[in-house]
Tab-separated table of C-alpha atoms in Angstrom:
chain	number	residue	atom	x	y	z
A	6	MET	CA	-15.440	-40.318	-4.166
A	7	THR	CA	-14.842	-36.587	-5.055
A	8	ARG	CA	-13.723	-34.542	-2.046
A	9	THR	CA	-15.036	-30.338	-3.074
A	10	LEU	CA	-12.836	-27.649	-0.937
A	11	PRO	CA	-14.571	-25.338	1.673
A	12	PRO	CA	-16.186	-22.251	-0.474
A	13	PHE	CA	-14.671	-20.070	1.297
A	14	ILE	CA	-10.927	-21.323	-0.252
A	15	ALA	CA	-13.010	-22.401	-3.388
A	16	ARG	CA	-14.138	-18.679	-3.734
A	17	LEU	CA	-10.483	-17.918	-4.437
A	18	ASP	CA	-8.211	-16.961	-7.470
A	19	LYS	CA	-4.877	-19.580	-8.057
A	20	PRO	CA	-2.389	-16.263	-6.913
A	21	VAL	CA	-4.395	-15.661	-3.193
A	22	LEU	CA	-3.811	-19.282	-2.264
A	23	ALA	CA	-0.313	-19.595	-3.975
A	24	ALA	CA	0.647	-16.827	-1.199
A	25	PHE	CA	-1.056	-18.205	1.318
A	26	GLY	CA	1.490	-21.112	0.818
A	27	CYS	CA	4.254	-19.010	0.111
A	28	ILE	CA	3.721	-16.883	3.868
A	29	VAL	CA	3.291	-20.847	5.149
A	30	LEU	CA	6.485	-22.037	3.450
A	31	LEU	CA	8.435	-18.355	4.809
A	32	LEU	CA	7.355	-19.810	7.953
A	33	LEU	CA	9.297	-22.537	7.838
A	34	VAL	CA	11.953	-21.173	6.074
A	35	GLY	CA	12.455	-18.018	9.100
A	36	SER	CA	12.168	-20.987	11.568
A	37	LEU	CA	14.929	-22.771	10.262
A	38	TYR	CA	17.350	-19.098	10.596
A	39	SER	CA	15.871	-18.600	14.189
A	40	SER	CA	14.211	-20.741	16.712
A	41	SER	CA	12.425	-17.566	17.446
A	42	PHE	CA	10.809	-16.771	13.860
A	43	LEU	CA	7.261	-18.316	14.663
A	44	SER	CA	7.007	-17.109	18.565
A	45	PRO	CA	3.945	-14.706	18.935
A	46	GLU	CA	5.710	-11.934	19.452
A	47	TYR	CA	8.077	-12.091	17.138
A	48	LEU	CA	4.700	-12.481	14.524
A	49	LEU	CA	2.830	-9.535	15.990
A	50	LYS	CA	6.071	-7.379	15.255
A	51	GLN	CA	6.778	-8.583	11.902
A	52	LEU	CA	2.670	-7.449	11.596
A	53	GLN	CA	2.978	-4.405	12.979
A	54	VAL	CA	5.690	-3.983	10.286
A	55	ALA	CA	3.242	-5.070	7.685
A	56	SER	CA	0.784	-2.825	8.543
A	57	PHE	CA	2.313	0.470	6.687
A	58	LEU	CA	2.875	-1.343	4.054
A	59	GLY	CA	-1.078	-2.531	4.025
A	60	LEU	CA	-1.818	1.244	4.010
A	61	ILE	CA	0.569	1.784	0.809
A	62	ALA	CA	-1.155	-0.853	-0.635
A	63	THR	CA	-4.778	-0.556	0.396
A	64	GLY	CA	-4.478	2.827	-2.369
A	65	MET	CA	-2.386	1.210	-5.090
A	66	MET	CA	-4.415	-1.318	-5.396
A	67	LEU	CA	-7.500	0.555	-5.961
A	68	VAL	CA	-5.423	2.482	-9.260
A	69	ILE	CA	-4.029	-0.805	-9.999
A	70	LEU	CA	-7.560	-2.500	-10.396
A	71	LEU	CA	-8.616	0.728	-12.283
A	72	GLY	CA	-5.677	-0.568	-15.103
A	73	GLN	CA	-3.530	2.704	-13.558
A	74	ILE	CA	-0.049	2.889	-11.389
A	75	ASP	CA	0.697	5.900	-9.137
A	76	LEU	CA	4.351	6.331	-9.199
A	77	SER	CA	4.340	9.560	-7.060
A	78	VAL	CA	3.564	6.715	-4.068
A	79	PRO	CA	7.756	7.875	-2.907
A	80	TRP	CA	7.736	11.377	-2.117
A	81	VAL	CA	3.712	10.944	-0.652
A	82	VAL	CA	4.773	9.675	1.326
A	83	THR	CA	7.975	11.720	2.526
A	84	VAL	CA	5.117	14.832	2.281
A	85	GLY	CA	2.606	13.056	4.713
A	86	GLY	CA	5.776	12.476	7.407
A	87	MET	CA	7.732	15.701	7.453
A	88	MET	CA	3.755	18.180	6.370
A	89	SER	CA	1.922	16.046	10.614
A	90	THR	CA	5.294	16.378	11.939
A	91	ALA	CA	5.327	20.151	10.674
A	92	ALA	CA	1.947	20.719	12.020
A	93	ALA	CA	3.104	19.551	15.416
A	94	GLY	CA	5.539	22.539	16.149
A	95	TRP	CA	2.964	24.926	15.798
A	96	GLY	CA	1.523	24.548	19.056
A	97	PRO	CA	-1.816	22.562	20.947
A	98	LEU	CA	-4.114	23.409	18.133
A	99	GLY	CA	-0.620	21.811	15.405
A	100	GLU	CA	-0.301	18.842	17.136
A	101	ALA	CA	-4.397	18.180	17.175
A	102	LEU	CA	-4.134	18.970	13.707
A	103	ALA	CA	-1.000	17.326	13.029
A	104	ILE	CA	-2.204	13.902	11.319
A	105	PRO	CA	-5.564	15.389	9.841
A	106	PHE	CA	-3.047	17.449	8.303
A	107	GLY	CA	-0.016	15.390	6.546
A	108	ILE	CA	-3.440	12.719	4.683
A	109	LEU	CA	-4.539	15.925	4.057
A	110	CYS	CA	-1.298	16.810	1.943
A	111	GLY	CA	-1.313	13.806	0.692
A	112	MET	CA	-5.057	13.402	-0.931
A	113	ALA	CA	-3.443	17.190	-1.576
A	114	MET	CA	-1.527	15.697	-4.490
A	115	GLY	CA	-3.663	12.526	-5.512
A	116	LEU	CA	-5.703	14.774	-6.450
A	117	ILE	CA	-3.894	16.347	-8.814
A	118	SER	CA	-2.381	12.828	-10.554
A	119	GLY	CA	-5.687	12.038	-10.565
A	120	PHE	CA	-6.594	14.856	-12.545
A	121	GLY	CA	-4.370	14.818	-15.319
A	122	VAL	CA	-4.723	10.978	-15.788
A	123	ALA	CA	-8.844	11.502	-15.357
A	124	TYR	CA	-9.273	14.913	-17.456
A	125	LEU	CA	-6.549	15.938	-19.028
A	126	ARG	CA	-5.942	11.913	-19.834
A	127	VAL	CA	-1.392	11.982	-19.504
A	128	PRO	CA	-0.490	8.177	-18.226
A	129	SER	CA	-0.860	7.949	-15.328
A	130	MET	CA	3.221	6.238	-14.618
A	131	ILE	CA	4.095	9.929	-16.282
A	132	PHE	CA	2.037	12.077	-14.494
A	133	THR	CA	2.561	10.618	-11.222
A	134	LEU	CA	6.618	10.037	-11.739
A	135	GLY	CA	6.366	13.489	-12.214
A	136	MET	CA	4.511	14.872	-8.885
A	137	ASN	CA	7.058	12.049	-7.460
A	138	ALA	CA	9.537	14.163	-8.381
A	139	VAL	CA	7.683	18.169	-8.174
A	140	ALA	CA	6.986	16.495	-4.251
A	141	GLN	CA	10.528	15.925	-3.668
A	142	GLY	CA	11.385	19.026	-4.477
A	143	LEU	CA	8.390	20.613	-2.479
A	144	MET	CA	10.119	19.498	1.225
A	145	VAL	CA	13.921	19.411	-0.445
A	146	ILE	CA	13.456	23.229	-0.676
A	147	ARG	CA	11.044	23.756	1.989
A	148	THR	CA	14.089	21.331	4.347
A	149	GLY	CA	16.539	23.375	2.875
A	150	GLY	CA	18.468	19.731	1.446
A	151	PHE	CA	18.906	18.832	5.458
A	152	ALA	CA	16.696	16.589	7.565
A	153	PRO	CA	14.135	18.601	9.768
A	154	GLN	CA	13.867	19.353	13.262
A	155	ASP	CA	10.573	18.903	13.791
A	156	HIS	CA	9.096	15.713	16.423
A	157	THR	CA	6.341	13.844	16.286
A	158	THR	CA	2.743	13.989	18.486
A	159	ASP	CA	2.336	11.751	21.061
A	160	MET	CA	-0.475	10.749	18.457
A	161	MET	CA	1.523	9.613	16.027
A	162	HIS	CA	4.300	7.475	18.305
A	163	PHE	CA	0.918	6.396	20.137
A	164	LEU	CA	-0.571	4.357	16.372
A	165	ALA	CA	2.913	3.500	14.928
A	166	THR	CA	4.355	1.931	17.927
A	167	GLY	CA	1.766	1.518	21.172
A	168	ALA	CA	-0.647	-1.778	22.228
A	169	SER	CA	-3.833	-1.076	23.988
A	170	ILE	CA	-5.030	-4.345	23.106
A	171	LEU	CA	-3.757	-7.737	24.397
A	172	GLN	CA	-0.426	-6.239	23.615
A	173	ILE	CA	-2.043	-5.833	19.449
A	174	PRO	CA	0.473	-3.158	17.536
A	175	ASN	CA	-1.739	-0.358	17.796
A	176	ALA	CA	-1.421	-0.670	14.100
A	177	LEU	CA	-2.358	-3.319	13.290
A	178	PHE	CA	-5.694	-1.556	14.166
A	179	VAL	CA	-6.039	0.999	11.583
A	180	TRP	CA	-4.858	-1.531	9.241
A	181	ALA	CA	-7.832	-3.763	10.083
A	182	ALA	CA	-9.926	-0.485	9.564
A	183	VAL	CA	-8.775	0.781	6.113
A	184	ALA	CA	-8.618	-3.468	4.952
A	185	ALA	CA	-12.779	-3.596	6.219
A	186	GLY	CA	-13.155	0.379	4.969
A	187	ALA	CA	-12.054	-0.582	1.760
A	188	VAL	CA	-13.590	-4.183	1.139
A	189	PHE	CA	-17.080	-2.527	2.175
A	190	ILE	CA	-16.358	0.164	-0.765
A	191	LEU	CA	-15.177	-2.126	-3.446
A	192	THR	CA	-17.164	-5.033	-2.514
A	193	ARG	CA	-19.843	-3.548	-1.089
A	194	THR	CA	-21.640	0.403	-2.956
A	195	THR	CA	-21.027	1.966	-6.572
A	196	TYR	CA	-18.562	2.874	-6.465
A	197	GLY	CA	-15.870	-0.411	-6.259
A	198	ARG	CA	-18.328	-1.706	-8.738
A	199	ALA	CA	-17.758	1.382	-10.736
A	200	VAL	CA	-13.618	0.904	-9.985
A	201	TYR	CA	-13.355	-3.177	-11.765
A	202	ALA	CA	-16.234	-1.786	-14.815
A	203	ILE	CA	-12.751	0.694	-14.764
A	204	GLY	CA	-10.598	-2.141	-15.141
A	205	ASN	CA	-12.107	-3.342	-16.931
A	206	ARG	CA	-13.340	-1.520	-20.316
A	207	GLU	CA	-12.430	2.404	-19.667
A	208	ARG	CA	-15.192	3.343	-23.133
A	209	ALA	CA	-17.885	0.633	-22.191
A	210	ALA	CA	-18.178	2.292	-18.673
A	211	TYR	CA	-17.510	5.750	-19.898
A	212	LEU	CA	-21.361	4.671	-22.783
A	213	SER	CA	-22.976	2.895	-19.724
A	214	GLY	CA	-23.532	5.572	-18.036
A	215	LEU	CA	-20.387	5.508	-15.118
A	216	PRO	CA	-18.536	8.563	-14.391
A	217	THR	CA	-15.428	6.834	-15.021
A	218	GLN	CA	-13.311	10.797	-14.710
A	219	ARG	CA	-14.888	11.108	-11.708
A	220	VAL	CA	-13.914	7.506	-9.980
A	221	MET	CA	-10.625	7.797	-11.558
A	222	MET	CA	-9.445	11.158	-9.499
A	223	LEU	CA	-11.223	9.827	-5.626
A	224	ALA	CA	-9.323	6.537	-6.269
A	225	PHE	CA	-5.948	8.772	-6.848
A	226	MET	CA	-7.206	10.775	-4.229
A	227	ALA	CA	-7.203	7.486	-1.847
A	228	SER	CA	-4.034	6.697	-2.947
A	229	GLY	CA	-2.480	9.367	-1.705
A	230	GLY	CA	-3.474	10.223	1.765
A	231	LEU	CA	-3.265	6.982	2.476
A	232	SER	CA	0.285	7.071	1.546
A	233	ALA	CA	1.143	9.763	3.567
A	234	PHE	CA	-1.102	8.281	6.085
A	235	ALA	CA	1.639	5.593	5.936
A	236	GLY	CA	4.035	8.353	6.011
A	237	VAL	CA	2.686	9.849	10.114
A	238	LEU	CA	2.723	6.224	11.176
A	239	LEU	CA	7.030	6.343	9.990
A	240	ALA	CA	7.698	9.113	11.036
A	241	GLY	CA	5.455	8.412	14.531
A	242	TYR	CA	7.698	5.033	14.703
A	243	SER	CA	10.643	6.669	14.689
A	244	THR	CA	9.875	9.506	15.604
A	245	LYS	CA	10.974	12.309	13.254
A	246	ALA	CA	10.545	12.281	9.070
A	247	TYR	CA	13.216	12.753	7.121
A	248	GLN	CA	14.412	12.396	3.403
A	249	SER	CA	13.194	9.768	1.427
A	250	MET	CA	11.589	7.897	3.828
A	251	GLY	CA	8.922	6.147	1.453
A	252	ASP	CA	12.154	5.654	-0.885
A	253	PRO	CA	11.757	1.698	-0.437
A	254	TYR	CA	8.077	1.331	-0.219
A	255	LEU	CA	6.933	1.543	-3.955
A	256	LEU	CA	8.307	-1.871	-5.421
A	257	PRO	CA	6.799	-3.951	-2.688
A	258	ALA	CA	3.690	-2.042	-2.626
A	259	VAL	CA	3.104	-2.536	-6.251
A	260	ALA	CA	4.662	-6.136	-5.256
A	261	ALA	CA	2.056	-6.771	-2.916
A	262	VAL	CA	-0.849	-6.048	-4.929
A	263	VAL	CA	0.657	-8.304	-7.864
A	264	LEU	CA	1.089	-11.288	-5.868
A	265	GLY	CA	-1.563	-11.352	-3.612
A	266	GLY	CA	-3.825	-11.508	-7.441
A	267	THR	CA	-4.814	-8.554	-9.076
A	268	ASN	CA	-4.795	-7.823	-12.975
A	269	ILE	CA	-2.076	-5.157	-13.079
A	270	LEU	CA	-4.588	-4.433	-16.408
A	271	GLY	CA	-6.516	-3.824	-14.320
A	272	GLY	CA	-10.367	-5.266	-13.302
A	273	ARG	CA	-9.696	-8.277	-11.832
A	274	GLY	CA	-7.931	-8.455	-7.866
A	275	SER	CA	-9.355	-8.699	-3.910
A	276	TYR	CA	-8.412	-7.583	-1.361
A	277	ILE	CA	-7.337	-10.302	0.609
A	278	GLY	CA	-4.993	-11.051	-1.492
A	279	THR	CA	-3.555	-7.461	-1.611
A	280	ILE	CA	-3.754	-8.661	2.954
A	281	ALA	CA	-1.965	-12.142	1.038
A	282	GLY	CA	1.046	-10.351	-0.394
A	283	VAL	CA	1.429	-7.447	2.466
A	284	ILE	CA	2.190	-10.605	4.093
A	285	LEU	CA	4.500	-12.323	2.373
A	286	ILE	CA	6.427	-8.985	1.578
A	287	THR	CA	6.996	-8.371	4.576
A	288	LEU	CA	7.983	-11.540	5.652
A	289	LEU	CA	10.652	-12.214	2.287
A	290	GLN	CA	12.143	-8.537	4.052
A	291	SER	CA	12.101	-9.534	6.973
A	292	ILE	CA	14.062	-13.466	6.053
A	293	LEU	CA	16.148	-11.138	3.688
A	294	SER	CA	17.956	-9.300	6.703
A	295	VAL	CA	18.584	-11.786	8.572
A	296	MET	CA	19.984	-13.443	5.544
A	297	GLN	CA	21.660	-10.586	5.285
A	298	ILE	CA	21.150	-9.617	1.777
A	299	ASP	CA	21.145	-5.670	1.053
A	300	GLU	CA	18.749	-3.029	-0.603
A	301	ALA	CA	20.177	-3.907	-3.499
A	302	GLY	CA	19.756	-7.328	-3.176
A	303	ARG	CA	15.877	-6.912	-2.471
A	304	GLN	CA	15.222	-4.361	-5.369
A	305	LEU	CA	16.287	-7.001	-7.358
A	306	ILE	CA	14.250	-9.305	-6.083
A	307	TYR	CA	11.148	-7.505	-6.174
A	308	GLY	CA	11.551	-6.959	-9.400
A	309	SER	CA	12.302	-10.177	-10.580
A	310	VAL	CA	9.072	-11.130	-8.198
A	311	ILE	CA	6.575	-8.927	-10.209
A	312	ILE	CA	7.947	-9.547	-13.896
A	313	GLY	CA	8.195	-13.322	-13.102
A	314	MET	CA	3.978	-12.759	-11.621
A	315	LEU	CA	3.217	-10.585	-14.673
A	316	LEU	CA	4.522	-13.148	-17.138
A	317	VAL	CA	2.116	-15.743	-14.692
A	318	TYR	CA	-0.657	-13.694	-13.782
A	319	GLY	CA	-0.309	-9.898	-16.468
A	320	ARG	CA	-1.354	-11.921	-20.151
A	321	GLN	CA	-4.541	-13.524	-18.371
A	322	LYS	CA	-7.297	-11.533	-21.104
A	323	LYS	CA	-9.479	-8.983	-18.795
A	324	ALA	CA	-12.601	-10.064	-18.023
A	325	SER	CA	-15.730	-9.448	-20.447
């Protein structure tokens, strides 16, 4: 007598199941190093930290599903944090507009990247790397190379560090709202179907009448806006913005998306996998921190994970 899996589990890709399996394994390993690793308070703290990475990974997933990459994440995150705190210093109106202003700055950076990739046909790896350098130069010019003296708003601090309902971090609710929107767009809208179609075969999608250039540009705008939003929350979390605040998030964001089963060549992936990847990377960071492995070692591990996943899943054929 054969035993069938529940429909929900049966629909999950092998990489997604592997990611959830690794999460369980990391929880068990972490509990060996610290007795408080499995406590509700500690797990909620990890989910709060994961929320910042989750926002960035959401935008990164949209871009990767198209078969592209966004390497401007580090300094777009910094742009979001610095410009929102700068707006907060403009008085009451600036404080009210600080969060949307930071997000809009990130969307503007994403718009430029999207235009360059979609309309000028510059490879995304090259163009977004250039945009990252441009964003870095702009922020260095603005601050003179020193830490800015701007401050965060109460709302930024509340969203990043507060806990309103059942002591659940507000940042987790923010990520949940963004995740719900991403799932709806990818599974229930024409835009989501177009993203998958372009990732599978851009030329076929174009010949079928899909506005491929517009879809690409919107995806890069979303990536820029979400990265900047993460920068806003990070500024609220640390009560200030600072140089290179987004540097630690590029490799983890790519690793989270790839670990979650999204094909690096585009066209295949589910958001539940990205959620699993984000939680996995966050727990891995926590364990590496407990084990006192330095940043260089962590970057080595992230890079090895990405290469390993590419070797296992990256060579799979796209859906026809």
